[in-house]
mmCIF file with all atom_site columns, C-alpha atoms in Angstrom:
data_model
loop_
_atom_site.group_PDB
_atom_site.id
_atom_site.type_symbol
_atom_site.label_atom_id
_atom_site.label_alt_id
_atom_site.label_comp_id
_atom_site.label_asym_id
_atom_site.label_entity_id
_atom_site.label_seq_id
_atom_site.pdbx_PDB_ins_code
_atom_site.Cartn_x
_atom_site.Cartn_y
_atom_site.Cartn_z
_atom_site.occupancy
_atom_site.B_iso_or_equiv
_atom_site.pdbx_formal_charge
_atom_site.auth_seq_id
_atom_site.auth_comp_id
_atom_site.auth_asym_id
_atom_site.auth_atom_id
_atom_site.pdbx_PDB_model_num
ATOM 1   C CA . MET A 1 1   ? 65.325 27.293  86.335 1.00 0.00 ? 1   MET A CA 1
ATOM 2   C CA . GLU A 1 2   ? 62.521 26.724  83.829 1.00 0.00 ? 2   GLU A CA 1
ATOM 3   C CA . GLN A 1 3   ? 63.689 29.743  81.850 1.00 0.00 ? 3   GLN A CA 1
ATOM 4   C CA . GLN A 1 4   ? 67.209 28.301  81.584 1.00 0.00 ? 4   GLN A CA 1
ATOM 5   C CA . LYS A 1 5   ? 65.833 24.997  80.317 1.00 0.00 ? 5   LYS A CA 1
ATOM 6   C CA . LYS A 1 6   ? 63.874 26.812  77.630 1.00 0.00 ? 6   LYS A CA 1
ATOM 7   C CA . LYS A 1 7   ? 66.991 28.708  76.586 1.00 0.00 ? 7   LYS A CA 1
ATOM 8   C CA . LYS A 1 8   ? 69.002 25.478  76.363 1.00 0.00 ? 8   LYS A CA 1
ATOM 9   C CA . ARG A 1 9   ? 66.287 23.820  74.280 1.00 0.00 ? 9   ARG A CA 1
ATOM 10  C CA . ALA A 1 10  ? 66.176 26.859  71.980 1.00 0.00 ? 10  ALA A CA 1
ATOM 11  C CA . VAL A 1 11  ? 69.965 26.741  71.546 1.00 0.00 ? 11  VAL A CA 1
ATOM 12  C CA . ALA A 1 12  ? 69.833 22.997  70.873 1.00 0.00 ? 12  ALA A CA 1
ATOM 13  C CA . PHE A 1 13  ? 67.092 23.415  68.267 1.00 0.00 ? 13  PHE A CA 1
ATOM 14  C CA . GLY A 1 14  ? 69.069 26.251  66.708 1.00 0.00 ? 14  GLY A CA 1
ATOM 15  C CA . LEU A 1 15  ? 72.176 24.091  66.413 1.00 0.00 ? 15  LEU A CA 1
ATOM 16  C CA . VAL A 1 16  ? 70.170 21.276  64.836 1.00 0.00 ? 16  VAL A CA 1
ATOM 17  C CA . ALA A 1 17  ? 68.710 23.718  62.329 1.00 0.00 ? 17  ALA A CA 1
ATOM 18  C CA . VAL A 1 18  ? 72.172 25.034  61.436 1.00 0.00 ? 18  VAL A CA 1
ATOM 19  C CA . VAL A 1 19  ? 73.496 21.491  60.982 1.00 0.00 ? 19  VAL A CA 1
ATOM 20  C CA . LEU A 1 20  ? 70.547 20.570  58.751 1.00 0.00 ? 20  LEU A CA 1
ATOM 21  C CA . ILE A 1 21  ? 70.980 23.701  56.628 1.00 0.00 ? 21  ILE A CA 1
ATOM 22  C CA . PHE A 1 22  ? 74.707 23.039  56.287 1.00 0.00 ? 22  PHE A CA 1
ATOM 23  C CA . TRP A 1 23  ? 74.041 19.394  55.369 1.00 0.00 ? 23  TRP A CA 1
ATOM 24  C CA . ASN A 1 24  ? 71.528 20.386  52.692 1.00 0.00 ? 24  ASN A CA 1
ATOM 25  C CA . LEU A 1 25  ? 73.966 22.898  51.243 1.00 0.00 ? 25  LEU A CA 1
ATOM 26  C CA . MET A 1 26  ? 76.673 20.241  51.120 1.00 0.00 ? 26  MET A CA 1
ATOM 27  C CA . GLN A 1 27  ? 74.303 17.775  49.430 1.00 0.00 ? 27  GLN A CA 1
ATOM 28  C CA . ASN A 1 28  ? 73.193 20.363  46.867 1.00 0.00 ? 28  ASN A CA 1
ATOM 29  C CA . THR A 1 29  ? 76.806 21.254  46.119 1.00 0.00 ? 29  THR A CA 1
ATOM 30  C CA . ALA A 1 30  ? 77.666 17.569  45.700 1.00 0.00 ? 30  ALA A CA 1
ATOM 31  C CA . ASP A 1 31  ? 74.721 17.088  43.312 1.00 0.00 ? 31  ASP A CA 1
ATOM 32  C CA . GLN A 1 32  ? 75.776 20.110  41.270 1.00 0.00 ? 32  GLN A CA 1
ATOM 33  C CA . GLN A 1 33  ? 79.272 18.684  40.906 1.00 0.00 ? 33  GLN A CA 1
ATOM 34  C CA . LYS A 1 34  ? 77.941 15.439  39.418 1.00 0.00 ? 34  LYS A CA 1
ATOM 35  C CA . LEU A 1 35  ? 78.086 15.063  35.649 1.00 0.00 ? 35  LEU A CA 1
ATOM 36  C CA . LYS A 1 36  ? 74.609 14.601  34.198 1.00 0.00 ? 36  LYS A CA 1
ATOM 37  C CA . VAL A 1 37  ? 73.682 11.896  31.704 1.00 0.00 ? 37  VAL A CA 1
ATOM 38  C CA . ALA A 1 38  ? 70.326 12.122  29.891 1.00 0.00 ? 38  ALA A CA 1
ATOM 39  C CA . CYS A 1 39  ? 69.113 8.742   28.645 1.00 0.00 ? 39  CYS A CA 1
ATOM 40  C CA . ILE A 1 40  ? 66.891 9.469   25.644 1.00 0.00 ? 40  ILE A CA 1
ATOM 41  C CA . GLY A 1 41  ? 64.709 6.711   24.243 1.00 0.00 ? 41  GLY A CA 1
ATOM 42  C CA . ASP A 1 42  ? 61.504 4.732   24.054 1.00 0.00 ? 42  ASP A CA 1
ATOM 43  C CA . GLU A 1 43  ? 60.163 1.902   26.248 1.00 0.00 ? 43  GLU A CA 1
ATOM 44  C CA . LEU A 1 44  ? 63.534 0.143   26.094 1.00 0.00 ? 44  LEU A CA 1
ATOM 45  C CA . THR A 1 45  ? 64.943 3.089   28.023 1.00 0.00 ? 45  THR A CA 1
ATOM 46  C CA . PHE A 1 46  ? 61.868 3.655   30.173 1.00 0.00 ? 46  PHE A CA 1
ATOM 47  C CA . GLY A 1 47  ? 61.906 -0.026  31.120 1.00 0.00 ? 47  GLY A CA 1
ATOM 48  C CA . THR A 1 48  ? 58.384 -1.087  30.140 1.00 0.00 ? 48  THR A CA 1
ATOM 49  C CA . ALA A 1 49  ? 57.433 -4.478  31.623 1.00 0.00 ? 49  ALA A CA 1
ATOM 50  C CA . VAL A 1 50  ? 60.920 -4.955  33.080 1.00 0.00 ? 50  VAL A CA 1
ATOM 51  C CA . GLU A 1 51  ? 60.693 -6.821  36.361 1.00 0.00 ? 51  GLU A CA 1
ATOM 52  C CA . GLU A 1 52  ? 60.788 -4.238  39.212 1.00 0.00 ? 52  GLU A CA 1
ATOM 53  C CA . ARG A 1 53  ? 61.315 -1.491  36.654 1.00 0.00 ? 53  ARG A CA 1
ATOM 54  C CA . GLU A 1 54  ? 62.170 1.180   39.234 1.00 0.00 ? 54  GLU A CA 1
ATOM 55  C CA . ASP A 1 55  ? 65.288 -0.802  40.171 1.00 0.00 ? 55  ASP A CA 1
ATOM 56  C CA . ASN A 1 56  ? 66.107 -2.581  36.925 1.00 0.00 ? 56  ASN A CA 1
ATOM 57  C CA . CYS A 1 57  ? 65.491 -0.262  33.951 1.00 0.00 ? 57  CYS A CA 1
ATOM 58  C CA . TYR A 1 58  ? 68.766 0.489   32.209 1.00 0.00 ? 58  TYR A CA 1
ATOM 59  C CA . PRO A 1 59  ? 69.238 4.116   33.419 1.00 0.00 ? 59  PRO A CA 1
ATOM 60  C CA . VAL A 1 60  ? 68.859 2.998   37.052 1.00 0.00 ? 60  VAL A CA 1
ATOM 61  C CA . GLN A 1 61  ? 71.276 0.124   36.506 1.00 0.00 ? 61  GLN A CA 1
ATOM 62  C CA . LEU A 1 62  ? 73.660 2.599   34.858 1.00 0.00 ? 62  LEU A CA 1
ATOM 63  C CA . GLN A 1 63  ? 73.405 4.799   37.961 1.00 0.00 ? 63  GLN A CA 1
ATOM 64  C CA . LYS A 1 64  ? 74.340 1.792   40.113 1.00 0.00 ? 64  LYS A CA 1
ATOM 65  C CA . TYR A 1 65  ? 77.229 1.015   37.760 1.00 0.00 ? 65  TYR A CA 1
ATOM 66  C CA . MET A 1 66  ? 78.656 4.514   38.135 1.00 0.00 ? 66  MET A CA 1
ATOM 67  C CA . GLU A 1 67  ? 78.248 4.476   41.914 1.00 0.00 ? 67  GLU A CA 1
ATOM 68  C CA . GLN A 1 68  ? 80.050 1.133   42.150 1.00 0.00 ? 68  GLN A CA 1
ATOM 69  C CA . ALA A 1 69  ? 82.838 2.621   40.030 1.00 0.00 ? 69  ALA A CA 1
ATOM 70  C CA . LYS A 1 70  ? 82.858 5.606   42.436 1.00 0.00 ? 70  LYS A CA 1
ATOM 71  C CA . LYS A 1 71  ? 82.155 8.016   39.599 1.00 0.00 ? 71  LYS A CA 1
ATOM 72  C CA . LYS A 1 72  ? 80.122 11.168  40.222 1.00 0.00 ? 72  LYS A CA 1
ATOM 73  C CA . TYR A 1 73  ? 77.369 10.885  37.653 1.00 0.00 ? 73  TYR A CA 1
ATOM 74  C CA . ARG A 1 74  ? 73.667 11.636  37.840 1.00 0.00 ? 74  ARG A CA 1
ATOM 75  C CA . ILE A 1 75  ? 71.620 9.576   35.391 1.00 0.00 ? 75  ILE A CA 1
ATOM 76  C CA . GLY A 1 76  ? 68.249 10.821  34.115 1.00 0.00 ? 76  GLY A CA 1
ATOM 77  C CA . ASN A 1 77  ? 65.665 8.521   32.510 1.00 0.00 ? 77  ASN A CA 1
ATOM 78  C CA . PHE A 1 78  ? 63.847 10.305  29.681 1.00 0.00 ? 78  PHE A CA 1
ATOM 79  C CA . GLY A 1 79  ? 62.419 7.217   28.011 1.00 0.00 ? 79  GLY A CA 1
ATOM 80  C CA . VAL A 1 80  ? 58.894 7.442   26.567 1.00 0.00 ? 80  VAL A CA 1
ATOM 81  C CA . GLU A 1 81  ? 56.775 4.387   25.869 1.00 0.00 ? 81  GLU A CA 1
ATOM 82  C CA . GLY A 1 82  ? 55.857 4.113   22.195 1.00 0.00 ? 82  GLY A CA 1
ATOM 83  C CA . ALA A 1 83  ? 58.055 7.031   21.104 1.00 0.00 ? 83  ALA A CA 1
ATOM 84  C CA . ALA A 1 84  ? 59.568 7.115   17.631 1.00 0.00 ? 84  ALA A CA 1
ATOM 85  C CA . VAL A 1 85  ? 62.011 9.322   15.743 1.00 0.00 ? 85  VAL A CA 1
ATOM 86  C CA . GLN A 1 86  ? 59.925 10.114  12.669 1.00 0.00 ? 86  GLN A CA 1
ATOM 87  C CA . LYS A 1 87  ? 57.936 13.316  13.009 1.00 0.00 ? 87  LYS A CA 1
ATOM 88  C CA . LYS A 1 88  ? 54.923 11.833  11.190 1.00 0.00 ? 88  LYS A CA 1
ATOM 89  C CA . SER A 1 89  ? 54.835 8.758   13.420 1.00 0.00 ? 89  SER A CA 1
ATOM 90  C CA . LYS A 1 90  ? 52.023 8.088   15.858 1.00 0.00 ? 90  LYS A CA 1
ATOM 91  C CA . LYS A 1 91  ? 54.114 9.340   18.794 1.00 0.00 ? 91  LYS A CA 1
ATOM 92  C CA . PRO A 1 92  ? 57.131 11.497  17.817 1.00 0.00 ? 92  PRO A CA 1
ATOM 93  C CA . TYR A 1 93  ? 59.624 11.797  20.658 1.00 0.00 ? 93  TYR A CA 1
ATOM 94  C CA . THR A 1 94  ? 60.023 15.541  20.097 1.00 0.00 ? 94  THR A CA 1
ATOM 95  C CA . LYS A 1 95  ? 56.328 16.091  20.877 1.00 0.00 ? 95  LYS A CA 1
ATOM 96  C CA . GLU A 1 96  ? 56.594 14.529  24.326 1.00 0.00 ? 96  GLU A CA 1
ATOM 97  C CA . GLU A 1 97  ? 56.993 16.335  27.664 1.00 0.00 ? 97  GLU A CA 1
ATOM 98  C CA . ARG A 1 98  ? 60.014 14.212  28.498 1.00 0.00 ? 98  ARG A CA 1
ATOM 99  C CA . TYR A 1 99  ? 61.767 15.540  25.425 1.00 0.00 ? 99  TYR A CA 1
ATOM 100 C CA . GLU A 1 100 ? 61.281 19.062  26.763 1.00 0.00 ? 100 GLU A CA 1
ATOM 101 C CA . SER A 1 101 ? 62.452 17.911  30.200 1.00 0.00 ? 101 SER A CA 1
ATOM 102 C CA . SER A 1 102 ? 65.568 16.350  28.680 1.00 0.00 ? 102 SER A CA 1
ATOM 103 C CA . THR A 1 103 ? 66.491 19.637  26.989 1.00 0.00 ? 103 THR A CA 1
ATOM 104 C CA . GLU A 1 104 ? 66.156 21.448  30.335 1.00 0.00 ? 104 GLU A CA 1
ATOM 105 C CA . TYR A 1 105 ? 68.224 18.873  32.214 1.00 0.00 ? 105 TYR A CA 1
ATOM 106 C CA . LYS A 1 106 ? 71.512 20.580  31.319 1.00 0.00 ? 106 LYS A CA 1
ATOM 107 C CA . ALA A 1 107 ? 73.103 17.244  30.553 1.00 0.00 ? 107 ALA A CA 1
ATOM 108 C CA . ASN A 1 108 ? 76.815 16.828  30.005 1.00 0.00 ? 108 ASN A CA 1
ATOM 109 C CA . LEU A 1 109 ? 76.134 13.655  28.020 1.00 0.00 ? 109 LEU A CA 1
ATOM 110 C CA . VAL A 1 110 ? 73.088 12.624  25.983 1.00 0.00 ? 110 VAL A CA 1
ATOM 111 C CA . VAL A 1 111 ? 72.735 8.897   25.242 1.00 0.00 ? 111 VAL A CA 1
ATOM 112 C CA . MET A 1 112 ? 70.143 8.391   22.495 1.00 0.00 ? 112 MET A CA 1
ATOM 113 C CA . MET A 1 113 ? 68.568 4.969   21.887 1.00 0.00 ? 113 MET A CA 1
ATOM 114 C CA . LEU A 1 114 ? 65.606 5.295   19.518 1.00 0.00 ? 114 LEU A CA 1
ATOM 115 C CA . GLY A 1 115 ? 64.407 3.591   16.358 1.00 0.00 ? 115 GLY A CA 1
ATOM 116 C CA . THR A 1 116 ? 62.668 0.410   17.501 1.00 0.00 ? 116 THR A CA 1
ATOM 117 C CA . ASN A 1 117 ? 59.152 1.861   17.260 1.00 0.00 ? 117 ASN A CA 1
ATOM 118 C CA . ASP A 1 118 ? 59.909 3.455   13.894 1.00 0.00 ? 118 ASP A CA 1
ATOM 119 C CA . THR A 1 119 ? 59.920 -0.062  12.416 1.00 0.00 ? 119 THR A CA 1
ATOM 120 C CA . THR A 1 120 ? 56.179 -0.645  12.927 1.00 0.00 ? 120 THR A CA 1
ATOM 121 C CA . GLU A 1 121 ? 53.863 -0.394  9.924  1.00 0.00 ? 121 GLU A CA 1
ATOM 122 C CA . GLU A 1 122 ? 51.925 2.512   11.428 1.00 0.00 ? 122 GLU A CA 1
ATOM 123 C CA . ASN A 1 123 ? 55.097 4.575   12.016 1.00 0.00 ? 123 ASN A CA 1
ATOM 124 C CA . TRP A 1 124 ? 57.305 3.674   9.075  1.00 0.00 ? 124 TRP A CA 1
ATOM 125 C CA . THR A 1 125 ? 57.640 6.005   6.098  1.00 0.00 ? 125 THR A CA 1
ATOM 126 C CA . ASP A 1 126 ? 61.038 5.253   4.579  1.00 0.00 ? 126 ASP A CA 1
ATOM 127 C CA . ILE A 1 127 ? 64.678 5.195   5.600  1.00 0.00 ? 127 ILE A CA 1
ATOM 128 C CA . ASP A 1 128 ? 65.391 8.651   4.136  1.00 0.00 ? 128 ASP A CA 1
ATOM 129 C CA . THR A 1 129 ? 62.692 10.196  6.314  1.00 0.00 ? 129 THR A CA 1
ATOM 130 C CA . PHE A 1 130 ? 64.086 8.408   9.351  1.00 0.00 ? 130 PHE A CA 1
ATOM 131 C CA . GLN A 1 131 ? 67.583 9.671   8.576  1.00 0.00 ? 131 GLN A CA 1
ATOM 132 C CA . ARG A 1 132 ? 66.411 13.272  8.171  1.00 0.00 ? 132 ARG A CA 1
ATOM 133 C CA . ASP A 1 133 ? 64.340 13.262  11.369 1.00 0.00 ? 133 ASP A CA 1
ATOM 134 C CA . TYR A 1 134 ? 67.064 11.506  13.360 1.00 0.00 ? 134 TYR A CA 1
ATOM 135 C CA . GLN A 1 135 ? 69.576 14.145  12.286 1.00 0.00 ? 135 GLN A CA 1
ATOM 136 C CA . SER A 1 136 ? 67.082 16.843  13.286 1.00 0.00 ? 136 SER A CA 1
ATOM 137 C CA . LEU A 1 137 ? 66.698 15.264  16.724 1.00 0.00 ? 137 LEU A CA 1
ATOM 138 C CA . ILE A 1 138 ? 70.468 15.266  17.205 1.00 0.00 ? 138 ILE A CA 1
ATOM 139 C CA . LYS A 1 139 ? 70.682 18.912  16.167 1.00 0.00 ? 139 LYS A CA 1
ATOM 140 C CA . GLY A 1 140 ? 68.126 19.825  18.815 1.00 0.00 ? 140 GLY A CA 1
ATOM 141 C CA . TYR A 1 141 ? 70.558 18.608  21.471 1.00 0.00 ? 141 TYR A CA 1
ATOM 142 C CA . GLN A 1 142 ? 73.630 20.001  19.728 1.00 0.00 ? 142 GLN A CA 1
ATOM 143 C CA . ASP A 1 143 ? 72.076 23.469  19.843 1.00 0.00 ? 143 ASP A CA 1
ATOM 144 C CA . LEU A 1 144 ? 71.526 23.427  23.606 1.00 0.00 ? 144 LEU A CA 1
ATOM 145 C CA . LYS A 1 145 ? 73.454 25.986  25.667 1.00 0.00 ? 145 LYS A CA 1
ATOM 146 C CA . SER A 1 146 ? 74.862 23.160  27.815 1.00 0.00 ? 146 SER A CA 1
ATOM 147 C CA . SER A 1 147 ? 76.595 21.772  24.661 1.00 0.00 ? 147 SER A CA 1
ATOM 148 C CA . PRO A 1 148 ? 76.285 18.111  25.700 1.00 0.00 ? 148 PRO A CA 1
ATOM 149 C CA . GLU A 1 149 ? 78.340 15.339  24.203 1.00 0.00 ? 149 GLU A CA 1
ATOM 150 C CA . ILE A 1 150 ? 76.009 13.062  22.236 1.00 0.00 ? 150 ILE A CA 1
ATOM 151 C CA . TRP A 1 151 ? 76.252 9.282   21.957 1.00 0.00 ? 151 TRP A CA 1
ATOM 152 C CA . LEU A 1 152 ? 74.094 7.192   19.661 1.00 0.00 ? 152 LEU A CA 1
ATOM 153 C CA . VAL A 1 153 ? 73.026 3.660   20.544 1.00 0.00 ? 153 VAL A CA 1
ATOM 154 C CA . THR A 1 154 ? 71.736 1.488   17.724 1.00 0.00 ? 154 THR A CA 1
ATOM 155 C CA . PRO A 1 155 ? 68.478 -0.242  18.688 1.00 0.00 ? 155 PRO A CA 1
ATOM 156 C CA . PRO A 1 156 ? 68.798 -3.935  19.481 1.00 0.00 ? 156 PRO A CA 1
ATOM 157 C CA . MET A 1 157 ? 67.920 -6.410  16.756 1.00 0.00 ? 157 MET A CA 1
ATOM 158 C CA . ILE A 1 158 ? 64.340 -7.681  16.689 1.00 0.00 ? 158 ILE A CA 1
ATOM 159 C CA . GLN A 1 159 ? 63.921 -11.380 17.427 1.00 0.00 ? 159 GLN A CA 1
ATOM 160 C CA . SER A 1 160 ? 61.533 -12.315 14.606 1.00 0.00 ? 160 SER A CA 1
ATOM 161 C CA . ASP A 1 161 ? 58.914 -15.013 15.186 1.00 0.00 ? 161 ASP A CA 1
ATOM 162 C CA . GLY A 1 162 ? 58.779 -15.707 11.464 1.00 0.00 ? 162 GLY A CA 1
ATOM 163 C CA . SER A 1 163 ? 55.636 -13.687 10.769 1.00 0.00 ? 163 SER A CA 1
ATOM 164 C CA . THR A 1 164 ? 55.604 -11.263 7.842  1.00 0.00 ? 164 THR A CA 1
ATOM 165 C CA . GLU A 1 165 ? 55.191 -8.278  10.156 1.00 0.00 ? 165 GLU A CA 1
ATOM 166 C CA . MET A 1 166 ? 58.134 -9.215  12.365 1.00 0.00 ? 166 MET A CA 1
ATOM 167 C CA . GLU A 1 167 ? 60.322 -10.065 9.391  1.00 0.00 ? 167 GLU A CA 1
ATOM 168 C CA . GLU A 1 168 ? 59.664 -6.600  7.983  1.00 0.00 ? 168 GLU A CA 1
ATOM 169 C CA . ARG A 1 169 ? 60.451 -4.970  11.324 1.00 0.00 ? 169 ARG A CA 1
ATOM 170 C CA . ALA A 1 170 ? 63.671 -6.985  11.611 1.00 0.00 ? 170 ALA A CA 1
ATOM 171 C CA . LYS A 1 171 ? 64.774 -5.750  8.166  1.00 0.00 ? 171 LYS A CA 1
ATOM 172 C CA . ARG A 1 172 ? 63.919 -2.141  8.999  1.00 0.00 ? 172 ARG A CA 1
ATOM 173 C CA . VAL A 1 173 ? 65.803 -2.144  12.281 1.00 0.00 ? 173 VAL A CA 1
ATOM 174 C CA . GLU A 1 174 ? 68.907 -3.350  10.436 1.00 0.00 ? 174 GLU A CA 1
ATOM 175 C CA . GLU A 1 175 ? 68.501 -0.446  7.989  1.00 0.00 ? 175 GLU A CA 1
ATOM 176 C CA . ILE A 1 176 ? 68.153 1.915   10.941 1.00 0.00 ? 176 ILE A CA 1
ATOM 177 C CA . LYS A 1 177 ? 71.291 0.507   12.541 1.00 0.00 ? 177 LYS A CA 1
ATOM 178 C CA . ASN A 1 178 ? 73.274 1.207   9.357  1.00 0.00 ? 178 ASN A CA 1
ATOM 179 C CA . VAL A 1 179 ? 71.889 4.744   9.048  1.00 0.00 ? 179 VAL A CA 1
ATOM 180 C CA . ILE A 1 180 ? 72.701 5.570   12.678 1.00 0.00 ? 180 ILE A CA 1
ATOM 181 C CA . GLU A 1 181 ? 76.285 4.451   12.122 1.00 0.00 ? 181 GLU A CA 1
ATOM 182 C CA . THR A 1 182 ? 76.466 6.657   9.015  1.00 0.00 ? 182 THR A CA 1
ATOM 183 C CA . ILE A 1 183 ? 75.045 9.646   10.909 1.00 0.00 ? 183 ILE A CA 1
ATOM 184 C CA . GLY A 1 184 ? 77.463 9.036   13.764 1.00 0.00 ? 184 GLY A CA 1
ATOM 185 C CA . GLU A 1 185 ? 80.429 8.987   11.403 1.00 0.00 ? 185 GLU A CA 1
ATOM 186 C CA . LYS A 1 186 ? 79.210 12.117  9.619  1.00 0.00 ? 186 LYS A CA 1
ATOM 187 C CA . ASN A 1 187 ? 78.751 14.024  12.870 1.00 0.00 ? 187 ASN A CA 1
ATOM 188 C CA . LYS A 1 188 ? 81.837 12.519  14.533 1.00 0.00 ? 188 LYS A CA 1
ATOM 189 C CA . LEU A 1 189 ? 79.740 11.086  17.363 1.00 0.00 ? 189 LEU A CA 1
ATOM 190 C CA . THR A 1 190 ? 80.306 7.985   19.465 1.00 0.00 ? 190 THR A CA 1
ATOM 191 C CA . VAL A 1 191 ? 78.099 5.095   18.307 1.00 0.00 ? 191 VAL A CA 1
ATOM 192 C CA . LEU A 1 192 ? 77.447 2.075   20.514 1.00 0.00 ? 192 LEU A CA 1
ATOM 193 C CA . ASP A 1 193 ? 76.401 -0.927  18.428 1.00 0.00 ? 193 ASP A CA 1
ATOM 194 C CA . LEU A 1 194 ? 73.759 -2.616  20.584 1.00 0.00 ? 194 LEU A CA 1
ATOM 195 C CA . TYR A 1 195 ? 72.293 -4.202  17.436 1.00 0.00 ? 195 TYR A CA 1
ATOM 196 C CA . SER A 1 196 ? 75.325 -6.415  16.872 1.00 0.00 ? 196 SER A CA 1
ATOM 197 C CA . TYR A 1 197 ? 75.865 -6.919  20.605 1.00 0.00 ? 197 TYR A CA 1
ATOM 198 C CA . SER A 1 198 ? 72.339 -8.293  21.042 1.00 0.00 ? 198 SER A CA 1
ATOM 199 C CA . GLN A 1 199 ? 72.309 -10.685 18.085 1.00 0.00 ? 199 GLN A CA 1
ATOM 200 C CA . LYS A 1 200 ? 73.447 -13.731 20.018 1.00 0.00 ? 200 LYS A CA 1
ATOM 201 C CA . HIS A 1 201 ? 71.483 -13.014 23.173 1.00 0.00 ? 201 HIS A CA 1
ATOM 202 C CA . PRO A 1 202 ? 67.813 -14.011 22.862 1.00 0.00 ? 202 PRO A CA 1
ATOM 203 C CA . GLU A 1 203 ? 67.777 -14.327 26.654 1.00 0.00 ? 203 GLU A CA 1
ATOM 204 C CA . TRP A 1 204 ? 67.871 -10.526 26.899 1.00 0.00 ? 204 TRP A CA 1
ATOM 205 C CA . TYR A 1 205 ? 64.389 -10.182 25.431 1.00 0.00 ? 205 TYR A CA 1
ATOM 206 C CA . GLN A 1 206 ? 60.849 -10.332 26.684 1.00 0.00 ? 206 GLN A CA 1
ATOM 207 C CA . GLU A 1 207 ? 58.391 -12.700 25.011 1.00 0.00 ? 207 GLU A CA 1
ATOM 208 C CA . ASP A 1 208 ? 57.554 -10.243 22.225 1.00 0.00 ? 208 ASP A CA 1
ATOM 209 C CA . GLY A 1 209 ? 61.128 -10.440 20.930 1.00 0.00 ? 209 GLY A CA 1
ATOM 210 C CA . VAL A 1 210 ? 61.336 -6.631  20.868 1.00 0.00 ? 210 VAL A CA 1
ATOM 211 C CA . ARG A 1 211 ? 61.471 -5.239  24.398 1.00 0.00 ? 211 ARG A CA 1
ATOM 212 C CA . LEU A 1 212 ? 64.406 -5.967  26.679 1.00 0.00 ? 212 LEU A CA 1
ATOM 213 C CA . ASN A 1 213 ? 64.071 -7.710  30.026 1.00 0.00 ? 213 ASN A CA 1
ATOM 214 C CA . LYS A 1 214 ? 66.079 -7.061  33.192 1.00 0.00 ? 214 LYS A CA 1
ATOM 215 C CA . ASP A 1 215 ? 69.171 -8.817  31.799 1.00 0.00 ? 215 ASP A CA 1
ATOM 216 C CA . GLY A 1 216 ? 68.930 -6.887  28.551 1.00 0.00 ? 216 GLY A CA 1
ATOM 217 C CA . ALA A 1 217 ? 68.641 -3.610  30.446 1.00 0.00 ? 217 ALA A CA 1
ATOM 218 C CA . LEU A 1 218 ? 71.717 -4.564  32.448 1.00 0.00 ? 218 LEU A CA 1
ATOM 219 C CA . ALA A 1 219 ? 73.596 -5.296  29.220 1.00 0.00 ? 219 ALA A CA 1
ATOM 220 C CA . VAL A 1 220 ? 72.803 -1.798  27.929 1.00 0.00 ? 220 VAL A CA 1
ATOM 221 C CA . ALA A 1 221 ? 73.848 -0.240  31.247 1.00 0.00 ? 221 ALA A CA 1
ATOM 222 C CA . ASP A 1 222 ? 77.133 -2.157  31.172 1.00 0.00 ? 222 ASP A CA 1
ATOM 223 C CA . MET A 1 223 ? 77.800 -1.124  27.564 1.00 0.00 ? 223 MET A CA 1
ATOM 224 C CA . VAL A 1 224 ? 77.196 2.560   28.263 1.00 0.00 ? 224 VAL A CA 1
ATOM 225 C CA . GLY A 1 225 ? 78.975 2.422   31.623 1.00 0.00 ? 225 GLY A CA 1
ATOM 226 C CA . ASP A 1 226 ? 82.057 0.748   30.159 1.00 0.00 ? 226 ASP A CA 1
ATOM 227 C CA . CYS A 1 227 ? 82.231 3.402   27.455 1.00 0.00 ? 227 CYS A CA 1
ATOM 228 C CA . ILE A 1 228 ? 81.981 6.225   30.014 1.00 0.00 ? 228 ILE A CA 1
ATOM 229 C CA . ILE A 1 229 ? 84.718 4.726   32.173 1.00 0.00 ? 229 ILE A CA 1
ATOM 230 C CA . ASN A 1 230 ? 87.037 4.088   29.201 1.00 0.00 ? 230 ASN A CA 1
ATOM 231 C CA . LYS A 1 231 ? 86.555 7.600   27.813 1.00 0.00 ? 231 LYS A CA 1
ATOM 232 C CA . THR A 1 232 ? 87.230 9.267   31.180 1.00 0.00 ? 232 THR A CA 1
ATOM 233 C CA . LYS A 1 233 ? 90.408 7.371   32.058 1.00 0.00 ? 233 LYS A CA 1
#
């Protein structure tokens, strides 16, 4: 009798194991079928100081957007605090581990939102240098074997407090916005104009007038999400 019970338990455990293995295979297959989006950027992408960042940074809110729309997308956050485009800046994005991770992600779509930190005095060289290094960054993704589509997002405008430093940064970010649009046109890439979109929304910013808050992150997620949905209809 005891032997039969042991056999039944062994069979039951075996069935559970088979079910679990099958379930994991199904989940892995489902994940592989999802289109991957790599969100490239600085702290605006990472979500620095955003309330409950793990739930409210823009890539996570974009993931929620796609799930609500019942679209099979997997969103990756490759934002790096303090990162800039220019190679001679204090923290070039291409020197960061997350840049390497983003190139190994095998993304179908790369959404690039950089340029805000390039406007600081310690990072800024000139607009020609920014343009050259931004084009080089794009080429790095264009040359990937996964051949991802690349979208450019202009950085949001800087809400100047009237100080000389912030006025200079506000002027530089406008220059950067214009250059990104030029690069996008030259490379025939989609450009999302967050700069213009953010101009009338001071409520999207944190106190420093540079970083986005939860509402600003949601606005970016909605902008990118709307574009994905419209382009896949």
